[in-house]
Coordinates of C-alpha atoms in Angstrom, one line a residue:
M712 CA 5.5 65.1 152.1
L713 CA 1.8 65.7 152.2
S714 CA 2.0 66.8 155.9
R715 CA 4.7 69.3 154.9
I716 CA 2.5 70.8 152.2
L717 CA -0.5 71.0 154.5
N718 CA 1.6 72.8 157.1
L719 CA 2.7 75.5 154.7
K720 CA 2.1 78.8 156.3
Y721 CA 0.3 80.4 153.3
L722 CA -1.3 77.3 151.8
D723 CA -4.8 78.5 152.4
L724 CA -3.9 81.9 150.8
M725 CA -2.4 80.2 147.7
V726 CA -5.5 78.0 147.3
G727 CA -7.8 81.0 147.8
I728 CA -5.9 83.0 145.1
F729 CA -6.0 80.0 142.8
I730 CA -9.8 79.6 143.2
F731 CA -10.2 83.4 142.8
A732 CA -8.2 83.3 139.5
Y733 CA -10.3 80.4 138.2
I734 CA -13.6 82.0 139.0
S735 CA -12.3 85.4 137.7
Y736 CA -11.7 83.9 134.2
F737 CA -15.4 83.2 133.9
Q738 CA -16.7 86.2 136.0
A739 CA -14.7 89.0 134.4
W740 CA -16.8 91.5 132.4
L741 CA -17.2 95.2 131.8
S742 CA -20.3 97.3 132.4
D743 CA -21.5 100.2 130.2
D744 CA -21.1 102.6 133.1
A745 CA -17.4 101.7 133.2
F746 CA -16.9 103.2 129.8
I747 CA -18.1 106.6 131.0
S748 CA -15.0 106.8 133.1
F749 CA -12.9 105.2 130.3
R750 CA -14.0 107.9 127.8
V751 CA -12.9 110.6 130.3
V752 CA -9.5 108.8 130.7
D753 CA -9.2 108.7 126.9
N754 CA -10.0 112.4 126.6
F755 CA -7.6 113.3 129.4
V756 CA -4.7 111.3 128.0
N757 CA -5.3 112.8 124.6
G758 CA -5.1 116.3 125.9
Y759 CA -8.7 117.3 126.3
G760 CA -8.8 117.4 130.0
L761 CA -11.0 115.4 132.5
R762 CA -14.1 115.7 130.3
W763 CA -16.8 113.6 128.8
N764 CA -17.8 116.1 126.1
I765 CA -14.7 118.0 125.2
A766 CA -16.6 121.3 124.9
E767 CA -17.4 121.4 128.6
R768 CA -16.0 120.6 132.0
V769 CA -18.4 118.3 133.7
Q770 CA -17.5 115.6 136.2
V771 CA -19.4 112.7 134.9
F772 CA -17.5 110.1 136.9
T773 CA -18.0 109.2 140.6
N774 CA -14.7 107.4 140.9
P775 CA -11.9 110.1 140.7
L776 CA -9.2 107.8 142.2
L777 CA -9.8 105.0 139.7
V778 CA -9.7 107.6 136.8
L779 CA -6.4 109.0 138.1
I780 CA -4.9 105.5 138.5
L781 CA -6.0 104.4 135.0
S782 CA -4.9 107.5 133.2
P783 CA -1.1 107.0 133.4
L784 CA -1.5 103.3 132.6
Y785 CA -3.6 104.2 129.5
Y786 CA -1.0 106.7 128.5
L787 CA 1.6 103.9 128.3
W788 CA -0.7 101.3 126.8
R789 CA -3.8 102.2 124.8
N790 CA -5.8 99.2 125.7
I791 CA -8.4 100.2 128.4
V792 CA -10.0 96.8 128.3
A793 CA -6.8 94.9 129.3
I794 CA -5.8 97.6 131.8
S795 CA -9.2 97.4 133.5
F796 CA -9.2 93.6 133.8
I797 CA -5.6 93.5 135.0
T798 CA -5.9 96.2 137.6
S799 CA -9.2 94.8 138.9
F800 CA -7.5 91.4 139.3
I801 CA -4.6 92.9 141.1
F802 CA -6.9 94.9 143.4
G803 CA -8.8 91.6 144.1
I804 CA -5.6 89.7 144.9
G805 CA -4.5 92.5 147.2
S806 CA -7.8 92.4 149.0
I807 CA -7.6 88.6 149.5
Y808 CA -4.0 88.9 150.9
L809 CA -5.1 91.5 153.4
L810 CA -8.1 89.3 154.3
K811 CA -5.5 86.6 155.1
K812 CA -3.5 89.1 157.2
I813 CA -6.7 90.0 159.1
A814 CA -7.8 86.4 159.7
V815 CA -7.2 85.1 163.3
S816 CA -6.9 81.5 162.1
R817 CA -6.8 79.4 158.9
L818 CA -10.3 78.2 159.6
S819 CA -11.6 81.8 159.9
F820 CA -9.9 82.7 156.6
V821 CA -11.5 79.7 154.9
V822 CA -15.0 80.6 156.2
S823 CA -14.5 84.3 155.1
I824 CA -13.3 83.3 151.6
L825 CA -16.1 80.8 151.1
F826 CA -18.7 83.4 152.1
L827 CA -17.3 86.0 149.7
F828 CA -16.8 83.5 146.8
S829 CA -20.5 82.4 147.3
S830 CA -21.8 86.0 147.0
V831 CA -22.9 87.2 143.6
T832 CA -22.6 90.7 144.9
F833 CA -19.0 90.4 145.8
F834 CA -17.8 88.7 142.6
D835 CA -20.0 90.6 140.1
Y836 CA -18.2 93.8 141.0
V837 CA -14.6 92.5 141.5
F838 CA -14.5 93.2 137.8
S839 CA -17.1 95.3 135.8
G840 CA -14.6 98.1 135.2
L841 CA -16.1 100.1 138.1
E842 CA -14.4 101.2 141.3
N843 CA -15.6 98.4 143.5
S844 CA -12.5 96.2 143.4
L845 CA -10.3 99.2 144.3
N846 CA -12.7 99.9 147.1
Y847 CA -12.3 96.4 148.4
L848 CA -8.6 97.0 148.6
I849 CA -9.0 100.3 150.4
E850 CA -11.6 98.8 152.8
A851 CA -9.3 95.8 153.6
S852 CA -6.4 98.2 154.2
F853 CA -8.3 100.4 156.6
F854 CA -9.6 97.5 158.7
Y855 CA -6.3 95.6 158.7
Y856 CA -4.6 98.7 160.1
L857 CA -7.5 99.4 162.5
W858 CA -7.6 95.9 163.9
K859 CA -3.9 95.0 164.0
D860 CA -1.9 95.3 167.3
E861 CA -5.0 96.6 169.1
D862 CA -3.0 96.7 172.4
S863 CA -0.1 98.7 170.8
P864 CA 0.6 102.1 172.4
K865 CA 1.1 103.5 168.9
G866 CA -1.8 105.7 167.7
K867 CA -3.7 104.8 164.6
L868 CA -5.6 108.0 163.9
P869 CA -3.4 109.6 161.2
I870 CA -3.1 106.5 159.0
C871 CA -6.9 105.7 159.4
T872 CA -7.7 109.3 158.5
F873 CA -5.5 109.1 155.4
L874 CA -7.2 105.8 154.3
I875 CA -10.6 107.3 154.7
S876 CA -9.5 110.4 152.7
I877 CA -8.4 108.0 149.9
A878 CA -11.7 106.2 150.2
V879 CA -13.7 109.4 149.7
V880 CA -11.6 110.3 146.6
S881 CA -12.5 106.8 145.3
R882 CA -16.2 107.4 145.9
F883 CA -17.9 110.0 148.2
D884 CA -20.6 107.7 149.7
F885 CA -18.0 105.0 150.4
V886 CA -17.1 107.0 153.6
L887 CA -20.2 105.7 155.3
I888 CA -18.8 102.2 155.8
F889 CA -16.0 103.7 157.9
A890 CA -18.2 106.2 159.8
I891 CA -18.9 104.3 163.0
P892 CA -15.5 102.5 163.2
Y893 CA -13.8 105.9 162.9
I894 CA -16.0 107.4 165.6
V895 CA -15.2 104.5 167.9
L896 CA -11.5 104.9 167.1
L897 CA -11.6 108.6 167.9
Y898 CA -13.2 107.8 171.3
S899 CA -10.7 105.1 172.0
E900 CA -7.7 107.3 171.1
Y901 CA -9.1 110.1 173.2
S902 CA -9.8 107.9 176.2
K903 CA -6.2 106.6 176.0
N904 CA -4.8 110.2 175.8
R905 CA -3.3 109.5 172.4
I906 CA -4.6 112.7 170.7
N907 CA -2.1 115.5 170.9
R908 CA -1.0 118.3 168.7
K909 CA 1.2 116.0 166.6
V910 CA -1.5 113.5 166.0
I911 CA -4.0 116.2 165.1
L912 CA -1.5 117.7 162.6
L913 CA -0.7 114.4 161.0
S914 CA -4.4 113.6 160.8
I915 CA -5.0 116.9 159.0
L916 CA -2.2 116.0 156.6
G917 CA -4.0 112.7 156.1
L918 CA -7.0 114.6 154.8
L919 CA -4.9 116.1 152.0
P920 CA -6.1 113.7 149.3
I921 CA -9.8 114.7 149.6
I922 CA -8.9 118.4 150.3
L923 CA -6.8 118.5 147.1
W924 CA -9.5 116.8 145.1
L925 CA -12.2 119.1 146.3
L926 CA -10.1 122.2 145.6
F927 CA -9.4 120.9 142.1
S928 CA -13.0 119.8 141.5
G929 CA -14.4 123.1 142.6
F930 CA -12.0 125.1 140.5
Y931 CA -12.0 123.0 137.4
F932 CA -15.6 121.6 137.2
G933 CA -17.3 124.4 139.2
S934 CA -18.7 121.9 141.6
F935 CA -17.5 119.9 144.6
L936 CA -19.9 117.1 143.8
P937 CA -20.0 114.9 140.7
N938 CA -22.7 115.7 138.1
T939 CA -24.3 112.3 138.8
Y940 CA -25.3 113.5 142.3
F941 CA -27.5 116.2 140.8
A942 CA -28.8 113.8 138.1
K943 CA -29.9 111.2 140.6
T944 CA -31.2 113.4 143.5
N945 CA -33.0 116.1 141.5
I946 CA -36.1 114.1 140.9
L947 CA -39.9 114.4 140.9
E948 CA -40.7 111.4 143.2
P949 CA -41.6 112.3 146.8
F950 CA -39.4 110.9 149.6
P951 CA -41.8 108.1 150.7
D952 CA -41.7 106.8 147.1
I953 CA -37.9 106.9 147.2
V954 CA -37.8 104.9 150.4
L955 CA -40.3 102.4 149.0
Q956 CA -38.0 101.9 146.0
G957 CA -35.1 101.4 148.5
L958 CA -37.1 98.6 150.2
K959 CA -37.6 97.0 146.8
Y960 CA -33.8 97.2 146.3
F961 CA -33.4 95.3 149.6
K962 CA -36.0 92.8 148.6
F963 CA -34.3 92.2 145.2
Q964 CA -30.9 91.8 147.0
F965 CA -32.4 89.2 149.4
F966 CA -33.7 87.0 146.6
W967 CA -30.8 87.7 144.2
D968 CA -28.0 87.1 146.6
P969 CA -29.5 85.5 149.8
I970 CA -26.2 84.7 151.5
S971 CA -25.4 88.4 151.7
F972 CA -28.2 88.8 154.3
I973 CA -28.6 85.4 156.0
F974 CA -25.0 84.3 156.6
I975 CA -24.0 86.6 159.4
P976 CA -27.2 85.8 161.5
L977 CA -26.7 82.1 160.7
V978 CA -23.1 82.1 161.9
F979 CA -24.2 84.0 165.1
L980 CA -26.8 81.3 165.7
I981 CA -24.3 78.5 165.2
H982 CA -22.0 80.0 167.7
L983 CA -24.9 80.5 170.1
A984 CA -25.8 76.8 169.8
F985 CA -22.3 76.0 171.0
K986 CA -22.7 78.5 173.9
Q987 CA -20.4 81.1 172.3
L988 CA -21.7 84.6 172.2
R989 CA -20.0 86.4 169.4
W990 CA -20.7 90.1 169.8
A991 CA -18.6 90.9 166.8
L992 CA -21.4 89.8 164.5
P993 CA -24.2 92.1 165.8
I994 CA -21.5 94.9 166.0
A995 CA -20.8 94.3 162.3
F996 CA -24.4 95.0 161.5
L997 CA -24.2 98.1 163.6
Y998 CA -21.1 99.3 161.7
A999 CA -23.0 98.8 158.4
V1000 CA -26.1 100.7 159.5
P1001 CA -25.1 104.1 158.1
F1002 CA -24.5 102.6 154.6
L1003 CA -27.7 100.5 154.8
F1004 CA -29.8 103.5 155.7
Y1005 CA -28.1 105.5 152.9
I1006 CA -29.1 102.8 150.4
L1007 CA -32.7 102.9 151.7
F1008 CA -33.0 106.7 151.7
I1009 CA -31.7 107.1 148.1
G1010 CA -33.9 104.4 146.7
G1011 CA -31.1 101.9 146.1
D1012 CA -29.7 101.7 142.6
F1013 CA -30.6 100.4 139.1
M1014 CA -27.7 97.9 139.2
A1015 CA -28.4 94.8 141.2
G1016 CA -26.1 94.4 144.2
R1017 CA -23.8 97.3 143.4
F1018 CA -24.5 99.4 146.5
F1019 CA -24.2 96.4 148.8
T1020 CA -20.6 95.5 147.8
S1021 CA -18.8 97.4 150.5
V1022 CA -21.2 96.0 153.2
V1023 CA -20.9 92.4 151.9
F1024 CA -17.1 92.7 151.9
F1025 CA -17.1 94.2 155.4
F1026 CA -19.0 91.1 156.6
G1027 CA -16.3 89.0 155.0
L1028 CA -13.6 91.0 156.9
V1029 CA -15.6 90.5 160.2
L1030 CA -15.8 86.7 159.6
A1031 CA -12.0 86.6 159.2
R1032 CA -11.7 88.2 162.6
L1033 CA -14.1 85.7 164.2
P1034 CA -12.5 82.8 166.2
F1035 CA -13.9 79.4 165.0
R1036 CA -13.5 76.1 166.8
L1037 CA -13.2 73.1 164.6
K1038 CA -16.7 71.8 165.2
D1039 CA -18.6 75.1 164.5
G1040 CA -16.2 76.0 161.7
L1041 CA -16.8 72.7 159.9
I1042 CA -20.6 73.1 160.3
T1043 CA -20.4 76.6 158.9
I1044 CA -18.3 75.4 155.9
L1045 CA -20.8 72.6 155.3
L1046 CA -23.7 75.0 155.2
V1047 CA -21.9 77.2 152.7
I1048 CA -21.3 74.1 150.5
I1049 CA -25.0 73.2 150.7
Y1050 CA -26.0 76.7 149.9
N1051 CA -23.9 76.6 146.7
F1052 CA -25.6 73.3 145.7
L1053 CA -29.0 74.8 146.3
F1054 CA -28.5 78.2 144.7
Q1055 CA -27.4 77.7 141.1
F1056 CA -26.3 81.3 140.4
T1057 CA -23.5 81.5 142.9
P1058 CA -20.1 82.5 141.4
I1059 CA -18.8 79.0 141.5
H1060 CA -21.4 77.9 139.0
V1061 CA -19.5 79.3 136.1
D1062 CA -21.7 77.6 133.5
Q1063 CA -24.7 79.6 134.7
I1064 CA -23.2 83.1 134.4
G1065 CA -25.3 85.4 132.2
S1066 CA -28.2 83.0 132.0
L1067 CA -30.7 84.6 134.4
S1068 CA -34.0 84.9 132.7
K1069 CA -35.1 88.2 134.2
N1070 CA -33.1 91.3 133.6
F1071 CA -35.4 93.9 135.1
V1072 CA -37.5 93.8 138.3
D1073 CA -38.9 97.1 139.8
G1074 CA -36.4 99.1 137.7
I1075 CA -33.5 97.1 139.1
A1076 CA -31.3 95.4 136.5
N1077 CA -29.0 92.4 136.5
E1078 CA -26.5 94.5 134.6
K1079 CA -24.0 91.7 134.2
N1080 CA -26.6 89.5 132.6
I1081 CA -27.3 92.3 130.0
Y1082 CA -23.7 92.9 128.9
Y1083 CA -22.0 89.6 129.7
S1084 CA -22.3 88.1 126.1
K1085 CA -20.7 91.3 124.7
T1086 CA -18.0 92.2 127.3
A1087 CA -17.1 89.0 129.2
F1088 CA -13.5 88.0 129.1
R1089 CA -14.4 84.4 128.5
H1090 CA -16.4 85.3 125.4
R1091 CA -13.7 87.5 123.9
N1092 CA -13.3 85.2 120.8
T1093 CA -17.0 84.7 120.1
S1094 CA -18.9 86.5 117.3
G1095 CA -21.1 88.5 119.8
S1096 CA -18.2 89.9 121.7
I1097 CA -17.1 93.5 121.2
L1098 CA -14.1 93.4 123.6
Y1099 CA -11.4 93.4 120.9
K1100 CA -13.1 96.3 119.1
L1101 CA -13.3 98.2 122.4
A1102 CA -9.7 97.4 123.1
R1103 CA -8.6 99.2 120.0
R1104 CA -11.4 101.8 120.4
A1105 CA -12.9 100.8 117.0
K1106 CA -16.1 102.6 115.9
L1107 CA -19.1 100.5 116.7
Y1108 CA -21.9 102.8 115.7
K1109 CA -22.9 104.5 112.5
V1110 CA -23.7 108.1 113.5
D1111 CA -24.4 110.9 110.9
D1112 CA -24.7 113.9 113.3
S1113 CA -21.9 115.2 115.6
V1114 CA -24.5 115.9 118.3
V1115 CA -26.3 112.8 119.5
L1116 CA -29.1 112.2 122.0
R1117 CA -28.6 109.0 123.9
G1118 CA -29.1 106.9 127.0
Q1119 CA -26.7 104.1 128.1
I1120 CA -23.8 106.4 127.0
G1121 CA -20.7 104.5 128.1
I1122 CA -19.8 102.1 125.4
F1123 CA -21.4 104.3 122.8
G1124 CA -19.4 107.4 123.8
Y1125 CA -16.1 105.6 124.2
S1126 CA -16.4 104.0 120.8
L1127 CA -17.2 107.2 119.0
G1128 CA -14.4 109.2 120.6
P1129 CA -14.0 112.9 121.4
N1130 CA -15.4 114.5 118.2
Y1131 CA -19.1 113.7 119.1
H1132 CA -21.1 115.6 121.6
I1133 CA -23.4 113.2 123.4
I1134 CA -26.5 114.6 125.2
D1135 CA -27.4 112.1 127.9
F1136 CA -31.2 112.2 128.4
Y1137 CA -30.6 110.6 131.9
A1138 CA -28.5 113.7 132.6
L1139 CA -25.5 111.8 134.1
S1140 CA -23.1 113.7 131.9
D1141 CA -25.2 116.9 131.2
A1142 CA -24.7 119.9 133.5
L1143 CA -28.0 121.5 132.6
L1144 CA -30.3 118.5 132.4
S1145 CA -29.0 117.3 135.8
R1146 CA -30.4 120.5 137.4
L1147 CA -33.9 119.8 135.9
R1148 CA -36.3 117.5 137.6
G1149 CA -36.1 113.9 136.4
Y1150 CA -38.7 111.1 136.3
G1151 CA -38.7 107.4 135.8
R1152 CA -36.5 104.4 136.7
V1153 CA -34.3 104.6 139.8
G1154 CA -30.8 105.9 138.9
H1155 CA -31.8 106.7 135.4
K1156 CA -34.2 109.6 135.5
K1157 CA -35.3 111.0 132.2
R1158 CA -35.5 114.7 131.4
F1159 CA -37.7 116.8 129.1
L1160 CA -35.3 118.5 126.7
P1161 CA -35.7 122.3 126.7
K1162 CA -36.8 123.8 123.4
G1163 CA -33.7 125.0 121.5
Y1164 CA -31.2 123.0 123.6
I1165 CA -30.1 120.6 121.0
E1166 CA -29.9 123.4 118.4
G1167 CA -27.7 125.4 120.8
I1168 CA -25.3 122.5 121.4
K1169 CA -24.9 122.3 117.6
S1170 CA -24.3 126.0 117.1
G1171 CA -22.2 126.5 120.3
K1172 CA -24.6 129.1 121.6
N1173 CA -27.4 129.3 124.1
E1174 CA -30.6 128.9 121.9
I1175 CA -33.0 127.9 124.7
T1176 CA -36.3 129.6 124.0
D1177 CA -37.6 129.7 127.6
L1178 CA -36.2 133.0 129.0
G1179 CA -35.9 131.9 132.6
L1180 CA -34.1 128.6 131.8
K1181 CA -32.0 130.4 129.2
E1182 CA -30.7 132.8 131.9
Y1183 CA -30.1 129.8 134.2
Y1184 CA -28.1 128.0 131.5
D1185 CA -26.0 131.1 130.9
G1186 CA -24.6 130.6 134.4
I1187 CA -23.9 126.9 133.8
R1188 CA -22.1 127.7 130.5
I1189 CA -19.8 130.2 132.3
L1190 CA -19.0 127.5 134.9
T1191 CA -18.4 124.7 132.5
R1192 CA -17.3 126.3 129.2
E1193 CA -15.6 129.7 130.0
Y1194 CA -12.0 130.2 130.9
V1195 CA -11.3 128.6 134.3
W1196 CA -9.9 131.9 135.7
D1197 CA -13.0 133.8 134.7
K1198 CA -13.9 135.9 137.7
R1199 CA -17.6 135.3 137.3
R1200 CA -17.1 131.6 138.0
L1201 CA -16.4 132.2 141.7
E1202 CA -19.7 134.0 142.4
L1203 CA -21.7 131.5 140.3
F1204 CA -20.0 128.6 142.0
W1205 CA -21.5 129.4 145.4
K1206 CA -25.0 130.0 143.9
Y1207 CA -25.1 126.8 141.8
Q1208 CA -23.4 124.7 144.5
F1209 CA -25.2 125.8 147.7
G1210 CA -27.6 128.6 146.8
K1211 CA -31.0 128.9 145.2
L1212 CA -29.6 128.0 141.8
R1213 CA -28.6 124.5 142.9
K1214 CA -31.5 123.2 140.9
Y1215 CA -34.1 124.6 138.5
D1216 CA -37.7 123.9 139.7
A1217 CA -39.6 126.3 137.4
I1218 CA -41.8 125.0 134.6
Y1219 CA -40.0 125.4 131.2
E1220 CA -40.8 125.1 127.5
F1221 CA -39.6 121.8 126.1
G1222 CA -39.2 120.9 122.5
K1223 CA -40.8 118.4 120.1
I1224 CA -37.7 116.2 119.9
Q1225 CA -37.9 114.1 123.1
I1226 CA -36.5 110.7 124.1
E1227 CA -39.5 108.7 123.0
N1228 CA -39.4 109.8 119.4
Y1229 CA -35.7 110.0 119.0
P1230 CA -34.2 107.2 116.8
R1231 CA -32.3 104.5 118.6
I1232 CA -28.8 103.7 117.4
K1233 CA -27.6 100.1 117.6
I1234 CA -24.2 98.6 117.2
D1235 CA -23.2 98.3 113.5
T1236 CA -20.7 95.4 113.5
S1237 CA -19.8 96.0 109.9
L1238 CA -18.0 99.3 110.8
S1239 CA -15.1 97.6 112.6
E1240 CA -14.6 94.5 110.6

């Protein structure tokens, strides 16, 4: 009987899914940034369009595909918390299933799963409400199709192009993890004379998702790029300082989630010790180079591990493709087990989640540690949790004014609903402030508020006192507030997207009301009791 169970074809997959479900119960949480997208979903379903503030068309989200997936589900069931947890879980299960399909042996699958389940980076963002779990599924789909039946005469270019197109709609910078594999595929298909007129036509059709999104985005928002791009790249710091911050992000990652960096070289050395040269491992690093350089050159992120997720998951996919003999496989598994004993904050240590003492290092935050007590699924019935209140979109904040200056806008904005205009002093959701130079912490650059700006938002007019900036803001208002068919928008689109108006570098007059002296608004639990 026992031998029959052990010989079940998908026993390892079933055990992997069971462990994944167990850890997920403790790991599931929602980030503040997720509720930025959730507020857009709520506004969209309620007839206000894909907007953060309903008065203006600004793409505040970087994950269009997730927003488009969540919207019909939210239309049917107005519980964004449950929808997010369920869809993230499904995306995770789908990714594990494809990982099993990619694996060349049961032992390879076990090693891959153990690596991913030991990585804080991987599991912290399976949930969180962000697009990462969806990206895992897209990434697994691409490499499954790329690697399967490698000797098959059937071309792979159209399907791979389509999956990359879907990936870009999910998140623009996600494309970098596919860059080198796609170039290699192009060369391979060309050398085998598989690129003909039909393949080219089908590949162009495969690009339709991103083409359609860009056309819509340019027309509706007046920009091909999300507003967050301008907010995070239009900064005062010189490039060397940005790279230095990127190095700090790598350093933080190494100490926060060591296995994400050390495991692939370690597996390579183990195979080398057994006189097996596995070129797939250094090639994996080569494939990840574009994304790693991207992380370095943008200065990393403020959220620990977030930008490394696709790289870590790619390493897991590569391990699944790696042949393991019994001896080197068991040694590798033993080392992972020892690692989990030595490093107390791996995902399997469910009692340690949310207990890290340091939240900020070099401007980098353990975001999960900050929000875990409030938004973790396992804490949903505790007094400190706000999950049930968010599930029914109860009002959590006492706000007297309909125009509010705020940072960390996600939960705040979603809770208040569409009738409040929230000015984000980090400029993630503000079309004007994102074009002004920012300063401060990585990913959250503060802006000096132009004099008259807040007054103008309240009155619905342009009341900025600085004449140069006022004229500049007039153009932004036409792009984001005027009728979408307004002929002036087309000319302004090119100037603000590619021309000299892409950012505003001139010195401007700013008001007395600034971030530092603006009153902070905290959660008022009495409002939703």
